[in-house]
Every structure is written in C-alpha cells, then in structure tokens.
Amino acid sequence: MKNKNVNQNKSKFKDVLKNQLFLWKLCFKTCPGFMIYYLYDPFRYQMVIFMEHVLGIRYVLQCAEFQQPFTKALLYIGIILLINIIQIIPDGFFIYGMQYKYKPKLYKALKEQMYQKASEIDLTCYDNPSYYNDFVLGVSEAEKTIDRFLNMLNVTIQAITVLFTTGIFYLVLDPAGILFVTISFVLQFVVSIKLNKINYQNRVDINPHMRKRDYISRVFYLKDYAKELRLHPNTGTKLEQEFEEANDNIINEHKKIAKKRVGLMFSRNYAVGDFIIDALYITYLVYKAAILHSLNYSDAVILFNRTGSLRGCMRMFAQIGPLAQENSLFTDKIKTFLKNEPKLTKTDGIAIPAADGDLELKNVTFKYTEDGKSILNNINLKVKKGEHIAIVGYNGAGKTTLIKLLMRLYDPTSGTISYKNHNINEYNSADYRRLIGVVFQDFQMFGATLAENVVMDHLQEDELEEKMDKIKSALFNSGFEEKLNKLEDGLFTQVTTEFDKKGVDFSGGESQKVAISRAFYKDAQILIMDEPSSALDPIAEYELNKAMETAAKGKTVFYISHRLSTTRDADRIIMLEQGKIIEEGTHAQLLAQNGKYAQMWHTQAGNYN
C-alpha cells in the first residue's frame, strides 16, 4: 500500500512537471526574448538586493562598530548606488514596456489554440454538462493560468537566487540559522499544500453557480434581452431571485471551508512562520552575541535582518510546489480540452466525386444520449440529385435533428447515411460540409462587415473587389437588394452597433435575408433551408420562394417549415411525427390521403388560397 502511494505521488509529480513544461514551451515559442529576460530579471533583482541590503549594510555597520574611516563606507554606498541606477533602466523597460506588450501575446497564443479546438469539437461536447463545465472553466482560467505560471517562474528564480547568496552567507557566519528557517519552511510547505487543495476544490465547487450567475448578469446587460425584460417584468424578478440564489450558493461554498482556510492560513503565516523566527531565532542570536560573545553585533543584526529574506525564500519554495500543483490542475483542464479528438472530423478519406449524387438514409436512429429517448426512429429515405424535399411536422418531430445528421454534425446512433453510394463518414468532413449550404433556424449575425457576414470569412479590400459581384448576387437572390442600395457603406457596412457607431442593426427579416444569402453565395450542391422564411412577411416570402427556384435549380434542396407555402411546389414532402416518417408524397398526393399533412394544410389553407 505504501509503495502504491509513493508511485501515485511520483505520477502526480511527473504530471505537474509536464504541465509546467507545456506552458513553458507555449510561452517560449511565442515570445522567446521576453521569456529569457523574464528568467534573468528576478535573478538580477535579488542580486542587487543582496549587495545592497546584506553586504552593503554589513560593511557600513562594521565600519561604525570597529571605527573605520567614514570615507570607506561612503565609497561603498556610492558604488552600490551607481549599480542601482544602471539596473533601474532595463527594469523600467521590462515593467512598463515588455510585460504590457508580450503578455497579451502569450494569452492570445493559448486562447487561439482553445478557440480553434472549440470550432472543431463535436456538438455532442456541448450537450455534455460535465465536459462543457470543464471547457468554460478552462477558457475562463486561460489568462490566469499564464499569469500563475509566470509568477511561479519569477518566484522560483528569486528563491533560488536568495537561497544561493544568503545560504553561503549563513554557512560562513552562523550555519545554525539555516536550521531554524528550514524547520519553518518544511512546516509551511505541508500546510500550504493542504490550503491549495482546499482552494482548488472550492473553485471547482463554485464554478456551476458562477456560470449561472454570469449568465443572468449577461441577460440584464445585453440588449438582446432588453425588450423581453421590459415587457415581462416578472421574468426579471425571477432572474433576480435566481441570481441571489446562485450568489448565496457561492457564499455557502466559501462558508463550508472558511474555518479550515482561516486555521491553515494562521498556521502557515504565524504558528510555523513568525513564531519560530521572530521568537526563537532572535533569542538564539542575542544569546550568542551578548552572552557568548561569539558573534559580532553587526553580524547578529544582519543575520536577523536577513532571516526575513531567507524566510521569504523558504516561503517562496513552500509556495512553488502548491502553486505548480494548483496551476497544473487548471492546465490539465486546458490540455484535456486541447487533446480532444473530434469523432466527426475526418481529415483524410476518399475524394468526393465532382458530379452531384444521391443521398440515402438506411434505418437511421438517433439519440442525443445513450440513456435518452430516440429522437429519430428507423428513418429510411432516398433523395435523388436535384430533388427538392420538404420536411414538415409539428415541433419536436425531429426535423432539425434529421438535418443535423445530413450535415454530419452528429452521427446516427444506428443506421447509415450515404452520399454517392459511400457512407458520409468515409469522406473528409470539411470537404463534405463544403457541399452543403444551410440557413439555420437560429442563425447568428456577427460583428463584422455585411460582406463578411455573407462570405463568413475575413476579407481584405482586394479580396472584396474580386468577390463583390458574387456577394451582391447572393444578397439580391435573397431579396436584400433594396436594403443594400440604401446602405451608405454598402458591403462595408458594419453589422451591429456594438463595436462601431456607424454600424447597423438589421431587422429580423433583413437579418434572415443575409443568412439566406450565405447559402446562395456558397453555391453548394445541397441546400438546406431550416425555416428560411420564418421572419419574412408574405410578400418577401413569395419573392424568396421565386428567387430560390432560380438559385436552387439543379441542386438538391431540403426545406424545413411550419409554413406550408414552401412545401406546395416541392418534388416530395416528408411528414415526420415522433421521429418517424408517417407520410410521404407530393402535395396533391398527401392531400388526397387526407392524413396528418392534409390536416396541417387545411389549418393553414386560408393563408395560401
């Protein structure tokens, strides 16, 4: 059992060391010059302090004690002052220049890796609360992780420098002093480890409550929710109650460990720190100088004075292990997230043939979780190239889930989806998704130019010139032409006013047209329209349908809609209910069957007759 614990401790030590090396490689690769100076700076700082506060003061005191000429002391002070003036110059550049310039680069390097991974991970990761909590914790702690690592480096170099210089000084004058400080250090180290474990667990325990509190805070200050909160004041009251509840939960988590935390901090800072040095060691020095006369008074003063530095050094060493361990726990979260290999992302695979092809679903069943209920049940569907399919059904029927499977944002729990006679998971994921243009029901507008919101990529001015005609064509096809002609900055218009006073907040219908233009711009072989006209008025909806007939000619198209005006002209209509296909056929055929589709149609018929 003892050997097992030893092995576990060794394994933990290796993990902590690996995590620090991970951070060092990231930082050094990003800013090598900054990191080299970062190691040198604490060494330089402590060396100057040793020369000034130990050797300098000791020399001056000895000159006074043994009645040496004052000029000797004055000369030494002048030399120390000159060294101080010279070293202040690079120190100022470092403190007020380099850190502000290079630290953000280190933050950026780590966050870019995390954001890149976030764009690649499977959607199932967002459905897993445990994984998502770790993801949020990792992102929120990314900058602090870099700061803690840099602080630990600084502390380590300072501690080593102080130990080396002061250790030699004590060995020459009074080796016993090291014993007092070492005992204090060992006890502080043990207490610090326990304290840091408690602090880390506390941070993990309050994280879900902090997430909830932060979410409610966003609801109150983001304009997206402003209208709803004013129209439904009871919602605001309820959210305030939940904010207080989350805040109370955070306070309660802190209260749970308050006594332990206070006790450990008192033990670390006083019981095993100040008492041993300030009470016991000073008594020992007075005894040696005043009673035994084996120590000069000037040396006794310097030795006691330096115990503060040596004790600080030992305290630094006592903190290094726990600091590294605490930071390692957060680094583990980040590394685990970065190591996540998306199951749905395939970078190799067979080439997709250039010509359009058929899509086929065979016995497709899907659950979001292993223990959850089936959202889709045994779906069988074959779609010929160029066919226009309308997928209809009431809320919760599984329409959007089916589309997500077709886009391979999820894989079926069982069954297969094939394109051109190959399972879609055999293709390169990015290549396959490039075949698909989609307008999501819950589309998003981004704080970028109008052109970039269409292309969904960053555009340089010269690139915009090349792509301008295609972007305009996509916007015209979506019915955005009239609005575009009224925009002062045209395609350069900044979307949203959040970052630009000249920006424009488009209406719901206008935003939806921009979202639709993305699909037209992509010129994809397969178009997916998830409620494409939900925010449009009847005239705009009619115009969109006509534009889509032209833009989607020869392409495979899937329409998802509650408004059956878009289904009437589809080649085939699929009616879903509780995850199953219950009816299939043309508009006329399904009306003749007088089933669920006919019932939906007649309910809405007044809008289309």
XYZ file of C-alpha atoms in Angstrom:
609
model
C 0.000 0.000 0.000
C 2.885 2.324 0.856
C 4.570 1.623 -2.494
C 1.302 2.338 -4.267
C 1.058 5.789 -2.618
C 4.697 6.502 -3.499
C 4.036 5.601 -7.140
C 0.939 7.796 -7.181
C 2.919 10.723 -5.785
C 5.640 10.185 -8.402
C 2.993 10.107 -11.113
C 1.426 13.332 -9.805
C 4.846 14.992 -9.686
C 5.524 13.968 -13.292
C 2.135 15.311 -14.372
C 2.780 18.632 -12.627
C 6.207 18.868 -14.268
C 4.801 18.005 -17.705
C 2.140 20.684 -17.366
C 4.735 23.328 -16.487
C 6.832 22.224 -19.481
C 3.746 22.509 -21.676
C 3.277 26.119 -20.563
C 6.988 26.900 -20.923
C 7.088 25.569 -24.497
C 3.998 27.587 -25.391
C 5.399 30.802 -23.871
C 8.958 30.375 -25.180
C 7.760 29.551 -28.693
C 5.534 32.639 -28.687
C 7.942 35.185 -27.136
C 11.480 33.706 -26.704
C 13.235 37.021 -25.946
C 10.644 38.004 -23.356
C 10.867 34.636 -21.602
C 14.701 34.748 -21.427
C 14.583 38.217 -19.884
C 11.781 37.047 -17.605
C 14.186 34.472 -16.151
C 17.036 36.986 -15.867
C 15.029 39.793 -14.231
C 14.314 38.153 -10.824
C 17.938 36.958 -10.635
C 19.208 40.497 -11.269
C 16.732 41.947 -8.785
C 17.745 39.663 -5.896
C 21.475 40.007 -6.599
C 21.239 43.802 -6.318
C 19.236 43.479 -3.095
C 21.880 41.135 -1.632
C 24.713 43.506 -2.479
C 22.816 46.491 -1.059
C 20.939 45.105 1.952
C 23.448 42.486 3.120
C 26.984 43.216 2.022
C 26.500 46.996 1.912
C 24.763 47.412 5.274
C 27.124 44.913 6.927
C 30.130 46.844 5.649
C 28.743 50.170 6.905
C 27.860 48.689 10.332
C 31.305 47.144 10.679
C 32.905 50.482 9.795
C 30.913 52.045 12.641
C 31.477 49.156 15.093
C 35.237 48.989 14.521
C 35.692 52.773 13.991
C 36.771 52.637 10.326
C 37.043 55.897 8.296
C 33.643 57.178 7.110
C 35.018 57.671 3.578
C 35.296 53.891 3.144
C 31.621 53.457 3.939
C 30.715 56.406 1.698
C 32.656 54.936 -1.233
C 30.905 51.579 -0.909
C 27.493 53.267 -0.725
C 28.354 55.238 -3.883
C 29.269 52.055 -5.773
C 26.010 50.379 -4.726
C 24.024 53.484 -5.726
C 25.650 53.520 -9.179
C 24.822 49.832 -9.722
C 21.234 50.563 -8.689
C 20.891 53.436 -11.145
C 22.265 51.315 -14.014
C 19.930 48.369 -13.345
C 16.820 50.561 -12.964
C 16.866 51.433 -16.701
C 16.240 47.904 -18.112
C 13.938 47.211 -15.171
C 11.737 50.156 -16.196
C 11.549 48.931 -19.792
C 10.587 45.476 -18.551
C 7.940 46.585 -16.064
C 6.312 49.340 -18.125
C 7.002 48.116 -21.650
C 7.749 44.472 -22.308
C 5.132 42.985 -19.987
C 2.291 45.053 -21.475
C 3.461 44.193 -24.977
C 4.204 40.485 -24.688
C 1.828 39.164 -22.046
C -1.216 39.671 -24.314
C 0.661 37.690 -26.979
C 1.001 34.773 -24.561
C -2.706 34.972 -23.700
C -3.535 35.068 -27.398
C -1.352 32.038 -28.202
C -3.153 29.864 -25.668
C -6.635 31.171 -26.409
C -6.168 30.780 -30.164
C -5.459 27.083 -29.624
C -8.563 26.786 -27.473
C -10.791 28.729 -29.878
C -9.501 26.663 -32.799
C -10.303 23.473 -30.898
C -13.708 24.878 -29.906
C -14.531 25.333 -33.592
C -13.638 21.688 -34.261
C -15.129 19.743 -31.361
C -18.286 17.745 -31.900
C -21.623 19.273 -30.946
C -22.060 16.353 -28.550
C -19.437 18.015 -26.330
C -21.786 20.958 -25.824
C -24.554 18.528 -24.873
C -22.384 17.088 -22.065
C -22.707 19.396 -18.984
C -19.588 17.956 -17.326
C -17.423 18.486 -20.409
C -18.922 21.910 -21.045
C -18.239 22.977 -17.452
C -14.588 21.955 -17.874
C -14.435 23.814 -21.186
C -15.832 27.027 -19.679
C -13.509 26.712 -16.671
C -10.500 26.180 -18.953
C -11.315 29.208 -21.121
C -12.091 31.466 -18.162
C -8.834 30.455 -16.448
C -6.600 30.613 -19.564
C -5.111 34.052 -18.856
C -4.826 33.340 -15.137
C -3.036 30.080 -15.949
C -0.383 32.022 -17.891
C -0.152 34.606 -15.081
C 0.237 31.905 -12.429
C 2.933 30.186 -14.478
C 4.890 33.427 -14.981
C 4.515 34.259 -11.301
C 5.768 30.781 -10.392
C 8.816 31.243 -12.657
C 9.545 34.594 -11.039
C 9.173 33.162 -7.538
C 11.362 30.158 -8.384
C 14.274 32.207 -9.774
C 14.084 34.673 -6.876
C 14.008 31.839 -4.339
C 16.992 30.067 -5.908
C 18.996 33.308 -6.028
C 18.226 34.180 -2.392
C 18.976 30.631 -1.253
C 22.318 30.626 -3.053
C 23.531 34.060 -1.864
C 22.076 34.043 1.650
C 22.802 30.349 2.167
C 26.533 30.927 1.600
C 26.385 33.981 3.885
C 24.853 31.897 6.706
C 27.244 28.996 6.208
C 30.166 31.393 6.697
C 28.774 33.244 9.752
C 26.208 31.024 11.509
C 25.090 27.685 9.957
C 22.617 27.063 12.804
C 20.398 29.846 11.495
C 19.601 27.735 8.438
C 18.139 25.070 10.744
C 15.544 27.468 12.205
C 14.478 28.625 8.759
C 14.401 25.063 7.345
C 12.093 23.806 10.096
C 9.787 26.753 9.452
C 9.909 26.076 5.698
C 9.031 22.383 5.947
C 6.031 23.062 8.178
C 4.844 25.917 5.943
C 5.190 23.687 2.877
C 2.963 20.972 4.356
C 0.328 23.498 5.421
C 0.422 25.282 2.042
C -0.267 22.043 0.140
C -3.390 21.416 2.212
C -4.531 25.016 1.788
C -4.112 24.976 -2.002
C -6.039 21.720 -2.355
C -8.922 23.275 -0.450
C -8.793 26.442 -2.579
C -8.816 24.450 -5.826
C -11.729 22.240 -4.775
C -13.603 25.350 -3.697
C -13.067 26.888 -7.173
C -14.418 23.726 -8.822
C -17.446 23.612 -6.489
C -18.466 27.220 -7.110
C -17.940 27.044 -10.893
C -21.511 25.884 -11.824
C -23.000 28.619 -9.609
C -20.667 31.235 -11.111
C -21.703 30.160 -14.614
C -25.365 30.597 -13.701
C -24.715 33.971 -12.049
C -22.698 35.179 -15.049
C -25.441 34.051 -17.435
C -28.079 36.030 -15.525
C -25.751 39.053 -15.481
C -25.487 38.874 -19.279
C -29.272 38.712 -19.600
C -29.583 42.004 -17.727
C -26.936 43.934 -19.657
C -27.181 42.536 -23.213
C -29.638 44.402 -25.424
C -30.886 41.115 -26.933
C -32.991 40.608 -23.795
C -33.886 44.245 -23.058
C -37.318 44.280 -24.757
C -38.449 40.978 -23.256
C -37.452 42.027 -19.730
C -39.408 45.253 -20.021
C -42.490 43.553 -21.429
C -42.344 40.735 -18.868
C -41.157 42.258 -15.577
C -41.917 39.037 -13.698
C -39.153 37.365 -15.687
C -36.688 39.938 -14.390
C -37.892 39.368 -10.840
C -37.473 35.614 -11.224
C -33.981 36.065 -12.649
C -33.060 38.350 -9.754
C -34.150 35.618 -7.351
C -32.060 33.053 -9.225
C -29.102 35.478 -9.210
C -29.416 35.810 -5.428
C -29.736 32.036 -5.101
C -26.588 31.462 -7.177
C -24.771 34.132 -5.174
C -25.914 32.539 -1.907
C -24.679 29.149 -3.127
C -21.258 30.653 -3.845
C -21.167 32.220 -0.373
C -22.224 28.921 1.205
C -19.447 27.065 -0.593
C -16.981 29.600 0.806
C -18.504 29.239 4.286
C -18.071 25.450 4.198
C -14.294 25.805 4.131
C -13.945 29.137 5.954
C -12.804 27.669 9.299
C -10.331 25.291 7.681
C -8.997 28.052 5.435
C -8.548 30.526 8.338
C -6.937 27.861 10.520
C -4.481 26.807 7.842
C -3.604 30.409 6.936
C -2.982 31.225 10.617
C -0.801 28.137 10.997
C 1.168 28.908 7.849
C 1.701 32.613 8.485
C 2.227 32.681 12.253
C 2.399 29.372 14.119
C 5.060 27.836 11.878
C 6.381 31.109 10.464
C 6.732 34.213 12.602
C 6.950 32.410 15.941
C 9.937 30.219 15.026
C 11.940 33.089 13.544
C 10.845 36.187 15.488
C 10.693 34.494 18.883
C 13.114 31.573 18.904
C 15.846 32.641 16.493
C 16.238 36.200 17.795
C 16.657 34.779 21.309
C 19.394 32.499 19.998
C 21.256 35.416 18.288
C 21.104 37.652 21.374
C 22.499 34.798 23.472
C 25.446 34.273 21.065
C 26.291 37.992 20.775
C 25.645 39.219 24.354
C 26.427 36.143 26.455
C 28.881 34.008 24.483
C 30.447 36.929 22.541
C 30.991 34.533 19.636
C 29.239 36.804 17.176
C 29.746 40.474 16.265
C 26.789 42.762 16.983
C 26.834 43.941 13.364
C 26.742 40.341 12.130
C 23.946 39.496 14.570
C 21.882 42.417 13.209
C 22.489 41.403 9.582
C 21.778 37.725 10.284
C 18.463 38.523 11.930
C 17.638 41.083 9.268
C 18.425 38.521 6.573
C 16.229 35.874 8.168
C 13.352 37.807 6.685
C 14.792 37.285 3.206
C 15.755 33.688 3.901
C 12.353 33.037 5.390
C 10.790 34.730 2.374
C 12.913 32.492 0.174
C 11.772 29.406 2.032
C 8.215 30.668 1.848
C 8.687 31.019 -1.879
C 9.905 27.434 -2.048
C 6.975 26.399 0.108
C 4.660 28.080 -2.403
C 6.294 26.755 -5.580
C 5.055 23.187 -5.167
C 1.462 24.095 -4.285
C 1.425 26.858 -6.927
C 2.642 24.419 -9.561
C 0.159 21.813 -8.366
C -2.764 24.261 -8.376
C -1.860 25.617 -11.799
C -1.367 22.077 -13.045
C -4.966 21.243 -12.166
C -6.221 24.065 -14.391
C -3.639 23.253 -17.061
C -4.958 19.683 -17.056
C -8.409 21.029 -17.926
C -6.932 23.035 -20.798
C -4.764 20.166 -22.090
C -7.641 17.696 -21.853
C -9.763 20.078 -23.895
C -6.994 20.623 -26.475
C -6.363 16.874 -26.754
C -10.000 16.154 -27.542
C -10.126 14.494 -30.938
C -13.431 15.152 -32.679
C -15.052 11.889 -33.724
C -16.920 13.570 -36.561
C -13.904 15.382 -38.017
C -12.011 13.350 -40.578
C -9.057 14.996 -42.296
C -8.420 12.162 -44.733
C -10.866 9.962 -46.597
C -11.954 9.218 -50.125
C -12.352 12.042 -52.628
C -15.891 13.233 -53.298
C -16.804 12.823 -56.995
C -17.382 16.119 -58.819
C -20.827 15.265 -60.162
C -23.924 15.591 -57.997
C -25.186 12.406 -56.398
C -27.995 10.794 -54.432
C -28.422 10.843 -50.664
C -29.737 7.797 -48.852
C -30.659 7.129 -45.230
C -30.962 3.496 -44.155
C -32.537 2.553 -40.820
C -31.296 5.762 -39.186
C -31.983 6.035 -35.470
C -30.601 8.769 -33.235
C -30.392 9.570 -29.512
C -28.617 12.588 -28.034
C -27.513 10.499 -25.047
C -27.154 6.766 -24.527
C -29.875 6.741 -21.890
C -32.100 9.277 -23.666
C -35.117 8.604 -25.829
C -34.809 8.191 -29.579
C -35.343 11.454 -31.467
C -35.403 9.642 -34.829
C -36.578 6.073 -35.292
C -35.624 3.834 -38.210
C -35.648 6.528 -40.910
C -35.360 5.260 -44.488
C -35.180 7.867 -47.228
C -33.586 8.139 -50.667
C -33.177 11.571 -52.258
C -32.204 11.840 -55.912
C -29.798 14.522 -57.082
C -31.595 17.774 -57.869
C -34.712 16.704 -55.941
C -36.487 19.268 -53.756
C -37.656 17.734 -50.473
C -39.912 19.423 -47.929
C -39.717 18.092 -44.362
C -42.743 19.018 -42.289
C -44.120 18.156 -38.889
C -45.051 19.668 -35.553
C -42.484 20.898 -33.017
C -40.357 18.073 -31.633
C -40.981 15.796 -34.596
C -37.215 15.519 -35.306
C -36.963 17.727 -38.410
C -33.918 19.786 -37.377
C -32.204 16.730 -35.886
C -32.548 14.948 -39.236
C -30.898 17.905 -40.972
C -28.038 17.929 -38.445
C -27.391 14.293 -39.272
C -27.381 15.064 -43.002
C -24.753 17.778 -42.340
C -22.832 15.294 -40.205
C -22.906 17.489 -37.144
C -23.908 14.258 -35.407
C -23.563 10.617 -36.392
C -26.569 8.277 -36.260
C -26.832 6.074 -33.192
C -27.528 3.289 -35.657
C -28.041 3.068 -39.402
C -26.138 4.811 -42.189
C -26.284 7.960 -44.316
C -24.753 7.657 -47.783
C -23.863 10.187 -50.470
C -22.930 8.907 -53.940
C -23.032 5.308 -52.623
C -20.479 5.972 -49.862
C -21.133 6.393 -46.141
C -20.643 10.109 -45.460
C -18.222 9.320 -42.615
C -15.791 7.965 -45.232
C -15.326 11.457 -46.701
C -13.127 14.269 -45.446
C -15.530 16.094 -43.111
C -14.620 19.598 -44.302
C -14.941 18.582 -47.972
C -18.337 17.015 -47.336
C -19.658 20.033 -45.437
C -18.469 22.341 -48.212
C -21.067 20.632 -50.415
C -23.825 21.943 -48.159
C -25.272 25.450 -47.942
C -27.536 25.924 -44.959
C -29.749 28.547 -43.374
C -30.274 27.677 -39.721
C -33.487 28.475 -37.932
C -31.414 30.050 -35.130
C -28.907 31.780 -37.432
C -26.494 34.348 -35.981
C -25.240 37.721 -37.190
C -21.618 38.563 -36.417
C -19.915 41.849 -35.536
C -18.210 42.158 -38.933
C -18.936 43.807 -42.287
C -22.009 42.873 -44.307
C -19.787 41.240 -46.947
C -18.020 39.129 -44.309
C -21.393 38.080 -42.893
C -22.265 36.730 -46.325
C -18.923 35.088 -47.112
C -18.445 34.008 -43.458
C -14.739 34.760 -43.664
C -12.382 37.688 -43.140
C -11.972 39.739 -46.308
C -9.184 42.087 -47.323
C -10.216 45.003 -49.560
C -8.635 43.459 -52.651
C -10.477 40.181 -51.981
C -13.762 42.059 -51.666
C -13.258 43.602 -55.101
C -12.825 40.132 -56.608
C -15.886 38.697 -54.867
C -18.166 41.746 -54.910
C -20.355 40.647 -57.829
C -20.904 37.198 -56.357
C -21.744 38.657 -52.919
C -24.212 41.127 -54.426
C -25.820 38.384 -56.488
C -26.315 36.278 -53.338
C -27.865 39.248 -51.498
C -30.124 40.086 -54.461
C -31.331 36.478 -54.681
C -32.270 36.568 -51.008
C -34.313 39.761 -51.509
C -31.823 42.129 -49.833
C -31.241 44.343 -52.890
C -33.481 47.225 -51.826
C -31.907 47.435 -48.358
C -28.367 47.155 -49.752
C -28.940 50.123 -52.063
C -29.898 52.255 -49.052
C -26.768 51.462 -47.046
C -24.264 54.305 -47.094
C -21.251 51.975 -46.796
C -22.747 49.192 -48.907
C -20.972 45.885 -48.432
C -18.577 47.586 -45.995
C -21.435 48.310 -43.581
C -20.582 47.124 -40.074
C -23.238 44.771 -38.746
C -24.427 45.705 -35.197
C -23.585 48.921 -33.372
C -21.710 47.131 -30.609
C -18.249 47.972 -31.981
C -18.999 50.770 -34.461
C -21.304 53.761 -34.020
C -21.961 53.712 -37.768
C -22.963 50.061 -37.615
C -26.448 48.873 -38.497
C -28.785 46.619 -36.530
C -30.861 44.854 -39.155
C -34.432 43.796 -38.513
C -35.284 40.137 -38.074
C -36.411 39.793 -41.688
C -33.364 41.649 -43.040
C -31.027 39.515 -40.957
C -32.714 36.379 -42.234
C -32.179 37.511 -45.825
C -28.467 37.971 -45.084
C -28.379 34.482 -43.575
C -30.097 33.089 -46.683
C -27.588 34.859 -48.918
C -24.817 32.783 -47.277
C -26.303 29.652 -48.779
C -26.644 31.296 -52.213
C -23.065 32.600 -52.078
C -21.653 29.195 -51.220
C -23.005 27.740 -54.481
C -23.347 24.373 -52.755
C -24.656 21.170 -54.320
C -27.046 20.606 -51.414
C -29.143 23.435 -49.949
C -30.782 23.131 -46.531
C -33.354 25.744 -45.540
C -34.444 25.430 -41.907
C -37.473 27.743 -41.597
C -35.982 30.119 -44.213
C -38.963 32.490 -44.255
C -39.987 32.496 -40.574
C -39.143 36.216 -40.131
C -40.373 37.352 -43.555
C -43.685 38.939 -44.472
C -45.870 37.132 -47.069
C -44.639 39.269 -49.989
C -40.983 38.799 -49.054
C -41.685 35.088 -48.578
C -43.195 34.858 -52.077
C -40.239 36.719 -53.582
C -37.794 34.461 -51.718
C -39.526 31.340 -52.995
C -39.249 32.603 -56.564
C -35.584 33.509 -56.073
C -34.880 30.103 -54.607
C -36.467 28.377 -57.575
C -33.849 30.081 -59.763
C -30.874 29.855 -57.404
C -31.587 26.246 -56.448
C -32.209 24.975 -59.967
C -30.449 21.645 -60.445
C -29.463 21.425 -56.746
C -30.695 19.066 -54.077
C -32.791 21.106 -51.654
C -34.278 20.364 -48.244
C -36.923 22.705 -46.879
C -37.974 22.596 -43.237
C -41.004 24.712 -42.499
C -44.115 25.090 -40.414
C -45.480 27.449 -43.092
C -46.611 25.111 -45.810
C -46.448 27.707 -48.591
C -42.921 26.464 -49.325
C -43.950 22.805 -49.454
C -46.564 23.013 -52.169
C -44.071 23.060 -55.029
C -41.632 20.509 -53.572
C -40.974 17.323 -55.548
C -41.687 15.328 -52.411
C -42.968 16.046 -48.919
C -41.857 14.050 -45.870
C -44.157 14.218 -42.850
C -42.411 13.445 -39.517
C -44.082 12.649 -36.222
C -42.296 11.488 -33.073
C -39.144 10.781 -35.067
C -40.817 8.614 -37.725
C -41.853 9.173 -41.329
C -45.604 8.810 -41.248
C -46.460 10.217 -44.699
C -44.559 10.740 -47.938
C -45.556 12.057 -51.360
C -46.319 15.156 -53.397
C -48.584 17.915 -52.164
C -51.510 16.609 -54.202
C -50.942 13.003 -53.136
C -50.841 13.864 -49.444
C -53.959 15.997 -49.677
C -55.691 13.065 -51.350
C -54.653 10.777 -48.467
C -56.428 13.169 -46.100
C -53.967 12.391 -43.311
C -51.863 14.480 -40.914
C -50.353 16.608 -43.695
C -53.792 17.398 -45.104
C -54.904 18.371 -41.617
C -51.933 20.782 -41.285
C -52.607 22.184 -44.752
C -56.291 22.845 -44.188
C -55.489 24.533 -40.872
C -53.237 26.995 -42.715
C -55.097 26.977 -46.054
C -56.603 30.397 -45.527
C -53.157 31.933 -45.827
C -52.473 30.459 -49.267
C -55.815 30.396 -51.100
